[in-house]
Short mmCIF file of C-alpha atoms (C1' of nucleotides) in Angstrom, two decimals:
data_model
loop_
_atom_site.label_atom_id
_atom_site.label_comp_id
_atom_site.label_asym_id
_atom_site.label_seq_id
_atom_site.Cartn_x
_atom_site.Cartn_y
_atom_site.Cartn_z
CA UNK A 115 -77.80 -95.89 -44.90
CA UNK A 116 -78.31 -92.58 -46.97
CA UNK A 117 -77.64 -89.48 -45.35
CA UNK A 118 -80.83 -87.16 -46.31
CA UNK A 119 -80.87 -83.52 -46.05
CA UNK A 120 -83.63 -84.41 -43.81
CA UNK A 121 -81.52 -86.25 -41.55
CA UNK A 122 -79.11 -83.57 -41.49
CA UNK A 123 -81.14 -81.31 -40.61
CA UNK A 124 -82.36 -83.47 -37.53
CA UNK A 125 -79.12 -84.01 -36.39
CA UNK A 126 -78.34 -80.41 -36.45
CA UNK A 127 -81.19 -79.14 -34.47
CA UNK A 128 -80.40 -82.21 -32.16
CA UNK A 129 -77.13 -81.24 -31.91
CA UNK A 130 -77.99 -77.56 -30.95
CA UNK A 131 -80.79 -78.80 -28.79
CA UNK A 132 -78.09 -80.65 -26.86
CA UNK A 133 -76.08 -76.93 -26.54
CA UNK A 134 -78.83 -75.33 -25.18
CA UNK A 135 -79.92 -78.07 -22.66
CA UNK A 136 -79.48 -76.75 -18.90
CA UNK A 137 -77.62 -79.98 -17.72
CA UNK A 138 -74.71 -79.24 -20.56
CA UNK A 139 -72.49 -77.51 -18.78
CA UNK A 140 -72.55 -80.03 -15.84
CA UNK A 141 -72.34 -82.78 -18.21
CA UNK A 142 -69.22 -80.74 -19.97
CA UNK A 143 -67.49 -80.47 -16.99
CA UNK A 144 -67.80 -84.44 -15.90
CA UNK A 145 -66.63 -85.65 -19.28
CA UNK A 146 -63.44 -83.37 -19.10
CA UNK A 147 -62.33 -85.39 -15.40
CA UNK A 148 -62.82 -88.78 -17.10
CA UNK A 149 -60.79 -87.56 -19.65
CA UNK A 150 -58.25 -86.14 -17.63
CA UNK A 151 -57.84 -89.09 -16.04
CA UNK A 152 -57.54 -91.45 -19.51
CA UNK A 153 -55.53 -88.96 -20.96
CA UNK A 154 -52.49 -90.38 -19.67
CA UNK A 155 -52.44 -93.45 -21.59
CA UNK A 156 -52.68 -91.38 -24.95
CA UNK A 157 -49.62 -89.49 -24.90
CA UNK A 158 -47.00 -92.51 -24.40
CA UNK A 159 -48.11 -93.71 -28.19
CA UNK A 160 -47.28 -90.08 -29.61
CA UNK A 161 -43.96 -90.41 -29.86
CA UNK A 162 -42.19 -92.18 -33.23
CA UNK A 163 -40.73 -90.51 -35.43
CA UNK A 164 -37.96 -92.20 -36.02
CA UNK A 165 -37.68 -90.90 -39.66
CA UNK A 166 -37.45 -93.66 -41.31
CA UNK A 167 -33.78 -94.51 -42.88
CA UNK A 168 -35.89 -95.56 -45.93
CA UNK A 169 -37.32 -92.68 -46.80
CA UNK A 170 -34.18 -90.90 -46.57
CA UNK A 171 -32.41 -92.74 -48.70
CA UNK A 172 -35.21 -92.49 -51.27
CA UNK A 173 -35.24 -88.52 -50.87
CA UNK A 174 -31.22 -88.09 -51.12
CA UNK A 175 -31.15 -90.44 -53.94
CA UNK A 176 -34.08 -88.08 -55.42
CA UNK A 177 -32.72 -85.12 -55.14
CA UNK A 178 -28.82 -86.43 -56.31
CA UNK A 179 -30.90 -87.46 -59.53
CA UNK A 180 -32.25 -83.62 -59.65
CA UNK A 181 -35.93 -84.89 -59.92
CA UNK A 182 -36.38 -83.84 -56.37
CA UNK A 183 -34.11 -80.53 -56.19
CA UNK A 184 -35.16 -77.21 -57.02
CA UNK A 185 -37.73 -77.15 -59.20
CA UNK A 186 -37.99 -75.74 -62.76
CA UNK A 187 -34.30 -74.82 -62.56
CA UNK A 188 -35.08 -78.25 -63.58
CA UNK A 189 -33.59 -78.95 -66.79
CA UNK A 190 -30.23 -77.54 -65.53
CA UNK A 191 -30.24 -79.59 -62.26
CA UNK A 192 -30.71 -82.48 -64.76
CA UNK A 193 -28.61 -81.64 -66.91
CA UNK A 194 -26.01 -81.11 -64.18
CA UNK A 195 -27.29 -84.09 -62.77
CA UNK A 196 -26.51 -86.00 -65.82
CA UNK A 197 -23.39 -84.59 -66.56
CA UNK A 198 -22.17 -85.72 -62.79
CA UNK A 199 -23.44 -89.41 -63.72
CA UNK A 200 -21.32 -89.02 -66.89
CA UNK A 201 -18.36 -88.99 -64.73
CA UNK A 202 -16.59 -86.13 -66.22
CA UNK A 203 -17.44 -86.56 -69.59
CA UNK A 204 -15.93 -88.79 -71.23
CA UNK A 205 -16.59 -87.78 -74.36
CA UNK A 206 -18.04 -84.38 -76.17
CA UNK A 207 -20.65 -86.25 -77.96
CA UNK A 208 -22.73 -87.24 -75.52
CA UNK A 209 -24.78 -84.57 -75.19
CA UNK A 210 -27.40 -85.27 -77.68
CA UNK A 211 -27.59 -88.74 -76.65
CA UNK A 212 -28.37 -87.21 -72.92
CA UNK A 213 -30.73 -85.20 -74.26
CA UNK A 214 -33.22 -87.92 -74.88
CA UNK A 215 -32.40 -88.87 -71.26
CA UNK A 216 -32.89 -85.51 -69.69
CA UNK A 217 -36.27 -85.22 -71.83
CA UNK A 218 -37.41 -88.22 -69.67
CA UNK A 219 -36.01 -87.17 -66.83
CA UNK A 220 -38.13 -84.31 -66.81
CA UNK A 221 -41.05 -86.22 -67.52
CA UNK A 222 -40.35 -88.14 -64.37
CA UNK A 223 -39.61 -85.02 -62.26
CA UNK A 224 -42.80 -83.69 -63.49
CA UNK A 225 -45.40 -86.42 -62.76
CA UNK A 226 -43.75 -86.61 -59.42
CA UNK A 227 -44.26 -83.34 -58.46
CA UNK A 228 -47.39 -83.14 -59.45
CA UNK A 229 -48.69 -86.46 -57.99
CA UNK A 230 -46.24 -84.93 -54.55
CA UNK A 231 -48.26 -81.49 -55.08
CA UNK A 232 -51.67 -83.68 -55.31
CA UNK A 233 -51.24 -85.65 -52.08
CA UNK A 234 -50.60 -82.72 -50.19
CA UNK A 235 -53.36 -81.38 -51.28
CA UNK A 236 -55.62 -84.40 -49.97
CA UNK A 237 -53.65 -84.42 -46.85
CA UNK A 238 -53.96 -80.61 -46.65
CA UNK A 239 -57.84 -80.95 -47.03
CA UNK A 240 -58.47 -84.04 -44.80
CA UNK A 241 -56.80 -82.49 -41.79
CA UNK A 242 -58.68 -79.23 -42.26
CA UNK A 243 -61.71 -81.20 -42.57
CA UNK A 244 -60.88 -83.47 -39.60
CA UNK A 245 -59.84 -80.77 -37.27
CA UNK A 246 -62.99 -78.83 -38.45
CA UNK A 247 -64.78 -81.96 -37.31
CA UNK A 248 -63.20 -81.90 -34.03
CA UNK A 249 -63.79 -78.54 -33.29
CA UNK A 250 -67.10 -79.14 -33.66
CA UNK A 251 -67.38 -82.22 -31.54
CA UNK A 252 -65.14 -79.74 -29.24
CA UNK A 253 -68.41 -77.85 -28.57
CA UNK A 254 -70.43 -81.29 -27.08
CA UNK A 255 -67.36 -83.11 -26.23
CA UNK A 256 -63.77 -82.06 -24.51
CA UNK A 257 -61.45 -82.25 -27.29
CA UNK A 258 -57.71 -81.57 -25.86
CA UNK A 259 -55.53 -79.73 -28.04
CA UNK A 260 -52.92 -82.79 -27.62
CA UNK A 261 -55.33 -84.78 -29.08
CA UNK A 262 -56.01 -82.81 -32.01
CA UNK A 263 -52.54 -82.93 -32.77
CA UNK A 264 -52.24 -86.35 -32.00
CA UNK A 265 -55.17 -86.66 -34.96
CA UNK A 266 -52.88 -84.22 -37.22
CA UNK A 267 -50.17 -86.55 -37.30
CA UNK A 268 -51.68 -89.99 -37.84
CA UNK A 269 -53.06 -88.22 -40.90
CA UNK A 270 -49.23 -87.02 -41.50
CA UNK A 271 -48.32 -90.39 -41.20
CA UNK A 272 -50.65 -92.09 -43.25
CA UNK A 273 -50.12 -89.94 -46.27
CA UNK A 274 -46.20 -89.56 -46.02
CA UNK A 275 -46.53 -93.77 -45.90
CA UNK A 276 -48.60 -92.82 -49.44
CA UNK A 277 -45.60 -90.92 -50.43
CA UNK A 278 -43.04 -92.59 -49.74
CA UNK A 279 -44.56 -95.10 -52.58
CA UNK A 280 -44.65 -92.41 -54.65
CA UNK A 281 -40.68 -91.56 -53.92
CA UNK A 282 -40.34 -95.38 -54.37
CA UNK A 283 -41.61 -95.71 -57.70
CA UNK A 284 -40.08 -92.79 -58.96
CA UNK A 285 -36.95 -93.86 -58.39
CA UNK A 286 -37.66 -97.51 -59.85
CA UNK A 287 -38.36 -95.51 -62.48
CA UNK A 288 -35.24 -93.53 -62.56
CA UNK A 289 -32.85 -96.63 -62.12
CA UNK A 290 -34.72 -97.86 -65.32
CA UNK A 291 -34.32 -95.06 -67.09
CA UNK A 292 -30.53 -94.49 -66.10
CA UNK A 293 -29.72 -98.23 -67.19
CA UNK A 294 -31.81 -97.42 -70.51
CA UNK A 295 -29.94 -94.57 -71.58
CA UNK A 296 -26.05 -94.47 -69.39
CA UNK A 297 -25.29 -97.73 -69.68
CA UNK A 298 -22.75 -97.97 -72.39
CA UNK A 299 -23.84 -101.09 -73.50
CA UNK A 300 -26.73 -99.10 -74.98
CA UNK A 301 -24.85 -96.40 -76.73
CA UNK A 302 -22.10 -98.40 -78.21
CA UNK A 303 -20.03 -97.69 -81.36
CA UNK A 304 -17.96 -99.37 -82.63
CA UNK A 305 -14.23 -97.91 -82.65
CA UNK A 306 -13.39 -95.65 -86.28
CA UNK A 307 -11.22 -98.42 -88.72
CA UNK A 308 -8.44 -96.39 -87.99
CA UNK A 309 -8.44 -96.96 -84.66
CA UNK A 310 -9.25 -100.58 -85.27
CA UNK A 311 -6.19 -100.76 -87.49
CA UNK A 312 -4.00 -99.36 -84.80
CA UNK A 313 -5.06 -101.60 -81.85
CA UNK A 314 -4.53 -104.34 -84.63
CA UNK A 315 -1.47 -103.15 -85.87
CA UNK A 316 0.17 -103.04 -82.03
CA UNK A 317 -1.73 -106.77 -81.28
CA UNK A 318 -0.48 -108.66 -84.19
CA UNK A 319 2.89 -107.26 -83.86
CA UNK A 320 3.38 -108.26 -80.48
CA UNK A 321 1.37 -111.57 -80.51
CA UNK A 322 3.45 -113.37 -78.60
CA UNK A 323 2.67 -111.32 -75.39
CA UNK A 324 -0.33 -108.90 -76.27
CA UNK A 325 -0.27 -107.26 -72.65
CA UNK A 326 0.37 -103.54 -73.49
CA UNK A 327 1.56 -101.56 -70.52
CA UNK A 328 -0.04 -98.79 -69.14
CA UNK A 329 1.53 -96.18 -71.02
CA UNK A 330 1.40 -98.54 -74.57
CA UNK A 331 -2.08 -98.35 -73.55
CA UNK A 332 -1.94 -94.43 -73.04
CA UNK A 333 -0.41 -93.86 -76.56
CA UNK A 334 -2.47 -96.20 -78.29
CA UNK A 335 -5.47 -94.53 -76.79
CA UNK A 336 -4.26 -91.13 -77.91
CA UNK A 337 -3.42 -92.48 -81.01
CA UNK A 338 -7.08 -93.96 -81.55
CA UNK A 339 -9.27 -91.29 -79.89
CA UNK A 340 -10.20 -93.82 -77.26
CA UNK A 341 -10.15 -93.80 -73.52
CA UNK A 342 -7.67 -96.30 -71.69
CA UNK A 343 -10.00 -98.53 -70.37
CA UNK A 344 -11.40 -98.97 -74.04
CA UNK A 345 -8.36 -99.86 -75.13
CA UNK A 346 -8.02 -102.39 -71.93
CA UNK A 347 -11.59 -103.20 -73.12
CA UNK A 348 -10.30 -103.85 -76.88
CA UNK A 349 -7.11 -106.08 -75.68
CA UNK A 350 -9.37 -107.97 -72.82
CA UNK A 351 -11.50 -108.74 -76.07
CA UNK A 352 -9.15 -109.72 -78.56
CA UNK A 353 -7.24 -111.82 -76.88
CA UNK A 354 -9.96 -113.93 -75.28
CA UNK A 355 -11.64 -114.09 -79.00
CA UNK A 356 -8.47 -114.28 -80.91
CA UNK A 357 -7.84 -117.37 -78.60
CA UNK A 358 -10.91 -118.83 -78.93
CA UNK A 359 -11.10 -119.06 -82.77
CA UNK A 360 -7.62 -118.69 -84.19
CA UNK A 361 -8.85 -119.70 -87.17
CA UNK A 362 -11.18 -116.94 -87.93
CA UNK A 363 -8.70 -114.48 -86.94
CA UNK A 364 -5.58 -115.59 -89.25
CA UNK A 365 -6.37 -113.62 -92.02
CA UNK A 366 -6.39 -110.49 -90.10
CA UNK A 367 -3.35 -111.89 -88.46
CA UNK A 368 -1.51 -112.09 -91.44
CA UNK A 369 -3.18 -108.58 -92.84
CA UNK A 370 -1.65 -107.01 -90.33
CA UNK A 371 1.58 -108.96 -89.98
CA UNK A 372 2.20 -107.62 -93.21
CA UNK A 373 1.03 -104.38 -92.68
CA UNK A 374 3.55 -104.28 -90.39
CA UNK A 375 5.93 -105.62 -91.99
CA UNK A 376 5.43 -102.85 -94.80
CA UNK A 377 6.03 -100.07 -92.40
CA UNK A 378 9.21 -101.57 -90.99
CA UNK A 379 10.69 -102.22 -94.00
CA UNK A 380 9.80 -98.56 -95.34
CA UNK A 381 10.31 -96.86 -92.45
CA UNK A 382 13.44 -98.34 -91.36
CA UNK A 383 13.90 -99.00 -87.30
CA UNK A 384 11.09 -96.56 -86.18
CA UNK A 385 10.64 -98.26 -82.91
CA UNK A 386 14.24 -99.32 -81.91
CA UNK A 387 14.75 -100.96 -79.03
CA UNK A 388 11.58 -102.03 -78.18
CA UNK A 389 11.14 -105.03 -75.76
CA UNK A 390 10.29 -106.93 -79.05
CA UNK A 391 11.10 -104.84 -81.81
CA UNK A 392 13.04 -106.36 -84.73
CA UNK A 393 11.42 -109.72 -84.24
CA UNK A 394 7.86 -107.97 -83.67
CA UNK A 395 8.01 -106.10 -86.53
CA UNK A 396 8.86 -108.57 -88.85
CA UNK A 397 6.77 -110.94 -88.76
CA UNK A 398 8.65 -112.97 -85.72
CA UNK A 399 6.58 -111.19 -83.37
CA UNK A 400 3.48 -112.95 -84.19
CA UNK A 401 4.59 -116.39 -83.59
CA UNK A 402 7.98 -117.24 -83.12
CA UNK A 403 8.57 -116.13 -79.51
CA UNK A 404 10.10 -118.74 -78.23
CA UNK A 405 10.77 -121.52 -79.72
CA UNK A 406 7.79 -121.66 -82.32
CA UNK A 407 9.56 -120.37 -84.88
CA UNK A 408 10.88 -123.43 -85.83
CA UNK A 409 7.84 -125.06 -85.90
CA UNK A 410 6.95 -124.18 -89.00
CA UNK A 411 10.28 -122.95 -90.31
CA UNK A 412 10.59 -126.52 -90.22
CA UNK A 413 7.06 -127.14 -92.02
CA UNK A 414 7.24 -128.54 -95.34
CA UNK A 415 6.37 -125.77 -97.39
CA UNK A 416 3.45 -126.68 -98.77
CA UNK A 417 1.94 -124.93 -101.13
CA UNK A 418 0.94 -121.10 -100.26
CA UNK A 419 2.07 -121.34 -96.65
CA UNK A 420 2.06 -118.07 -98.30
CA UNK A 421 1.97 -115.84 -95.45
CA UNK A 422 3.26 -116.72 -92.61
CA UNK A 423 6.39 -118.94 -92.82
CA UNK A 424 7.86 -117.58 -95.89
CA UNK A 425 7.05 -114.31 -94.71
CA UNK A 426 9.14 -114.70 -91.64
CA UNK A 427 12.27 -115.11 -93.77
CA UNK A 428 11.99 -113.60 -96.82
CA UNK A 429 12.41 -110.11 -97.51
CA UNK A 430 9.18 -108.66 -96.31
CA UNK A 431 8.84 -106.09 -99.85
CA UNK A 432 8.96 -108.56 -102.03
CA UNK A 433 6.11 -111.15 -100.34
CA UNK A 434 3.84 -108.12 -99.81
CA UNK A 435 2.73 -108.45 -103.12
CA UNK A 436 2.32 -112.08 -103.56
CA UNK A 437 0.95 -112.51 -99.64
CA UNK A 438 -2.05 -109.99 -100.98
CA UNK A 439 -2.66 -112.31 -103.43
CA UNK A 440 -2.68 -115.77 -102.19
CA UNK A 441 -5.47 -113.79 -99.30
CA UNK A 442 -6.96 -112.23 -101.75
CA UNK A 443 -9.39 -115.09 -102.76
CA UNK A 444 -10.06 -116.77 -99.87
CA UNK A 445 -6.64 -118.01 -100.08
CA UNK A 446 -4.94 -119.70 -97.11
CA UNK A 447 -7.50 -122.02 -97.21
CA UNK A 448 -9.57 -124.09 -96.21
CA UNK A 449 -7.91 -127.69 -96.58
CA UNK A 450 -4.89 -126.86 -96.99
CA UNK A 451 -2.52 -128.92 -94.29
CA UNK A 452 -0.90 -125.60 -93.89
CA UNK A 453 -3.42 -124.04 -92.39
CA UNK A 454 -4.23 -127.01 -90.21
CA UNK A 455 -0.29 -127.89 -89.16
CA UNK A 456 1.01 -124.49 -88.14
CA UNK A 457 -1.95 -122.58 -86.37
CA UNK A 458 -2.83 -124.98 -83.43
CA UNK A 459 0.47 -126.28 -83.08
CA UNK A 460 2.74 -123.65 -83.03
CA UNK A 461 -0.01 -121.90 -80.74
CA UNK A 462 0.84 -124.38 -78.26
CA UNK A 463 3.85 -124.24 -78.56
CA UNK A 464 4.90 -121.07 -77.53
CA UNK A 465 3.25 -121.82 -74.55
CA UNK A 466 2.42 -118.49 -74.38
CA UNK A 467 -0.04 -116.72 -73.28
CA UNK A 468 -2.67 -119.04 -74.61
CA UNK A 469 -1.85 -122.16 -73.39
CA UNK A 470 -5.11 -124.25 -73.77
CA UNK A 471 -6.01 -123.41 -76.99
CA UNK A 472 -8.48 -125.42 -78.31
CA UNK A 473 -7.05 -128.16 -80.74
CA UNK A 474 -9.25 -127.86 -83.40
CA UNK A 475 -9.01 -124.47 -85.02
CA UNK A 476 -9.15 -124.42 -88.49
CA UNK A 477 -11.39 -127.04 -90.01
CA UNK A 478 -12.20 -128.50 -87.07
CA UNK A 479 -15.71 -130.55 -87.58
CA UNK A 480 -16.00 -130.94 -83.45
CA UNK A 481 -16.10 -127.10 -83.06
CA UNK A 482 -19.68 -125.85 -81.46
CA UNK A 483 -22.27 -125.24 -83.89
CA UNK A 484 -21.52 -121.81 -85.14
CA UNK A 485 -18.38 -121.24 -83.72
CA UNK A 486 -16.08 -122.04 -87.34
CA UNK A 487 -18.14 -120.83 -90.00
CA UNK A 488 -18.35 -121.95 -93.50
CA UNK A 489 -15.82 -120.09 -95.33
CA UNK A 490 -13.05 -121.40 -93.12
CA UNK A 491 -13.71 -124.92 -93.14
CA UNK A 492 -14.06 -124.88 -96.87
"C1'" DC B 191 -36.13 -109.89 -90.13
"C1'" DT B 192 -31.69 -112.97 -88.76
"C1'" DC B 193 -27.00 -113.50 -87.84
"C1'" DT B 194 -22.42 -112.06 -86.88
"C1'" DA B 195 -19.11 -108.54 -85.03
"C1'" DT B 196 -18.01 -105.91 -81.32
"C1'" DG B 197 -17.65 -102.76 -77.28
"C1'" DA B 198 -18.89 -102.95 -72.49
"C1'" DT B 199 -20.11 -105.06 -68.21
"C1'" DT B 200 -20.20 -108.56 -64.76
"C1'" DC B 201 -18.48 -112.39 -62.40
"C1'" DT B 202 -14.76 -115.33 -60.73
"C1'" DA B 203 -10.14 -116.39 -59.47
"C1'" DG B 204 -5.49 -115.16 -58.43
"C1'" DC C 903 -6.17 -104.50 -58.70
"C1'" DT C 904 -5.88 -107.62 -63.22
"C1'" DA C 905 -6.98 -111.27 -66.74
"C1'" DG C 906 -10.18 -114.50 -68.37
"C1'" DA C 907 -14.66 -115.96 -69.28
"C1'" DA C 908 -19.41 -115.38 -69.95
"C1'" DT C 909 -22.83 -112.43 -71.11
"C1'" DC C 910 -25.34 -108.39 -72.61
"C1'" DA C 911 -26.98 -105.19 -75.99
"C1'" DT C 912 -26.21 -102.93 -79.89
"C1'" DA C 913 -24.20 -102.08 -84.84
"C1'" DG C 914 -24.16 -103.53 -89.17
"C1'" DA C 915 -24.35 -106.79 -93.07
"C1'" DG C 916 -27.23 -110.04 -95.52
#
DNA sequence: CTCTATGATTCTAG
DNA sequence: CTAGAATCATAGAG
């Protein structure tokens, strides 16, 4: 089934042979009455174009991602693009970790285009080649100009249907790349210590009901550089980790019970009138809410109990000192019944805002693999 | 590399 | 909407 020159050749001179022949016109004009009378039944399948929902969605969402906009404005349609994703910036710094996003970006925008650009091309070239074919046959055969276009836009069709892959992958590929590079997830760093200390500070001193309101939420934000929602973020955190594993977290506790402590003491009254303030800062705040101070105010002092009950009554200055260095070691220990009797118990006993607290926290053997690590079990 | 700490997101329930 | 819980994905220490 090669096609020769040879054959070519025949088929022209047949085909021109067939031109010249006398009975042509005859035959012309009988072919064109059939087809009048056929032609009916073509023209009820032209009409669909019922631009398909798909494809729009895939060309709006193209163009909001600035790979299908304007084109070599390009880097600033991403880049605007980006910054709209960004939601108002959030913060300054992210525009060098954007940059890496817009790079790709581009890249994407660019291998679309040109793969867009090459399939118009092919669809540009087959219909020229098709219609030249059917002005050709036009000359042995009636060829309606209905039909032509009929011809022009199954070709349209087929190679949009090619293109709308091509819209489809690009923006699989756009979703990837926006979850790779604006999900914060990715980008996360952790908070400066200061503004650890500070979120610390406020959650240790009001332990008994860490729920900052929305405008204790708005100063400690300011105060740490942080958005609200990080700070939400930060407290939402805490407190489900701080309740999980008390025991890993009572060092800290006591760090900053002190801490604040210190400042109280020094400072005198700085936040009067707080919901919890005299009791918060002291040292009451973390534990004692309700009735838990008596819990271990009524503990046998064992030992260090160091921090926290003697802390609670003693004059803060003077335990500063000596609480730094019973934690200084490793201190509060390990085995020591203090650590087991107060921390679970007491816990419960506020009833708080951490009712179910698991029993075991310090020490506990039971705990899951992992959970209570060596140092605080011995 | 592994392992833990940690900020963020997602899901569920109220 | 929020809090809690689970989970993800990275930062950072070893």
């Amino acid at each position: 089934m090669t096609i020769t020159d040879q054959s070519l050749d025949e088929a022209q001179a047949k085909k021109h042979a067939l031109n010249c022949h006398r009975m042509k016109p005859a035959l012309f004009s009988v072919l064109c009455e059939i087809k009048e009378k056929t032609g009916l039944s073509i023209r009820s399948s032209q009409e669909e174009e019922p631009v398909d929902p798909q494809l729009m969605r895939l060309d709006n969402m193209l163009l909001a991602e600035g790979v299908a906009g304007p084109e070599k404005g390009g880097g600033s349609a991403a880049a605007a693009a980006a910054a709209a994703a960004s939601g108002g910036g959030v913060s300054p710094d992210n525009s060098i970790e954007h940059s890496d996003y817009r790079s790709k970006l581009a890249q994407i925008r660019h291998i679309y285009h040109s793969e867009l650009e090459k399939y118009e091309q092919a669809c540009n070239e087959f219909t020229t080649h098709v219609m030249n074919l059917l002005r050709e046959q036009s000359r042995t055969r009636p060829v309606a100009p209905k039909e032509m276009e009929r011809m022009v836009s199954i070709i349209h069709r087929k190679f949009s249907a090619i293109q709308m892959q091509l819209k489809q992958s690009t923006c699989e590929a756009v979703m990837i790349l926006r979850s790779r590079f604006l999900d914060a997830r990715r980008k996360r760093r952790n908070f400066s210590k200061q503004a650890t200390e500070v979120l610390n500070e406020y959650f240790y001193s009001h332990l008994s009901n860490p729920y900052p309101s929305e405008e204790a939420k708005e100063e400690l934000a300011k105060k740490c550089g942080i958005t609200v929602s990080q700070v939400s973020n930060w407290f939402g955190n805490k407190r489900i980790r701080y309740k999980k594993n008390i025991g890993k977290f009572q060092e800290e506790a006591n760090i900053y019970a002190v801490k604040t402590a210190v400042s109280v003491t020094q400072g005198g009254h700085s936040r009067t009138s707080s919901p919890t303030p005299p009791s918060s800062a002291g040292s009451g705040g973390s534990f004692n809410l309700s009735g838990s101070g008596d819990m271990f105010l009524g503990m046998p002092g064992l030992n260090g109990d160091s921090y926290s009950a003697s802390q609670v009554r003693c004059p803060i200055s003077l335990q500063v000192e000596s609480l730094r260095h019973s934690m200084g070691p490793g201190g509060y220990g390990d085995n020591l019944g203090g650590g087991q009797m107060y921390s679970p118990r007491e816990m419960r006993a506020n009833g708080s805002w951490q009712e179910a607290v698991t029993p075991s926290s310090v020490t506990s053997p039971t705990e899951g693999p992992g959970s209570v690590h060596s140092d605080t079990s011995n």
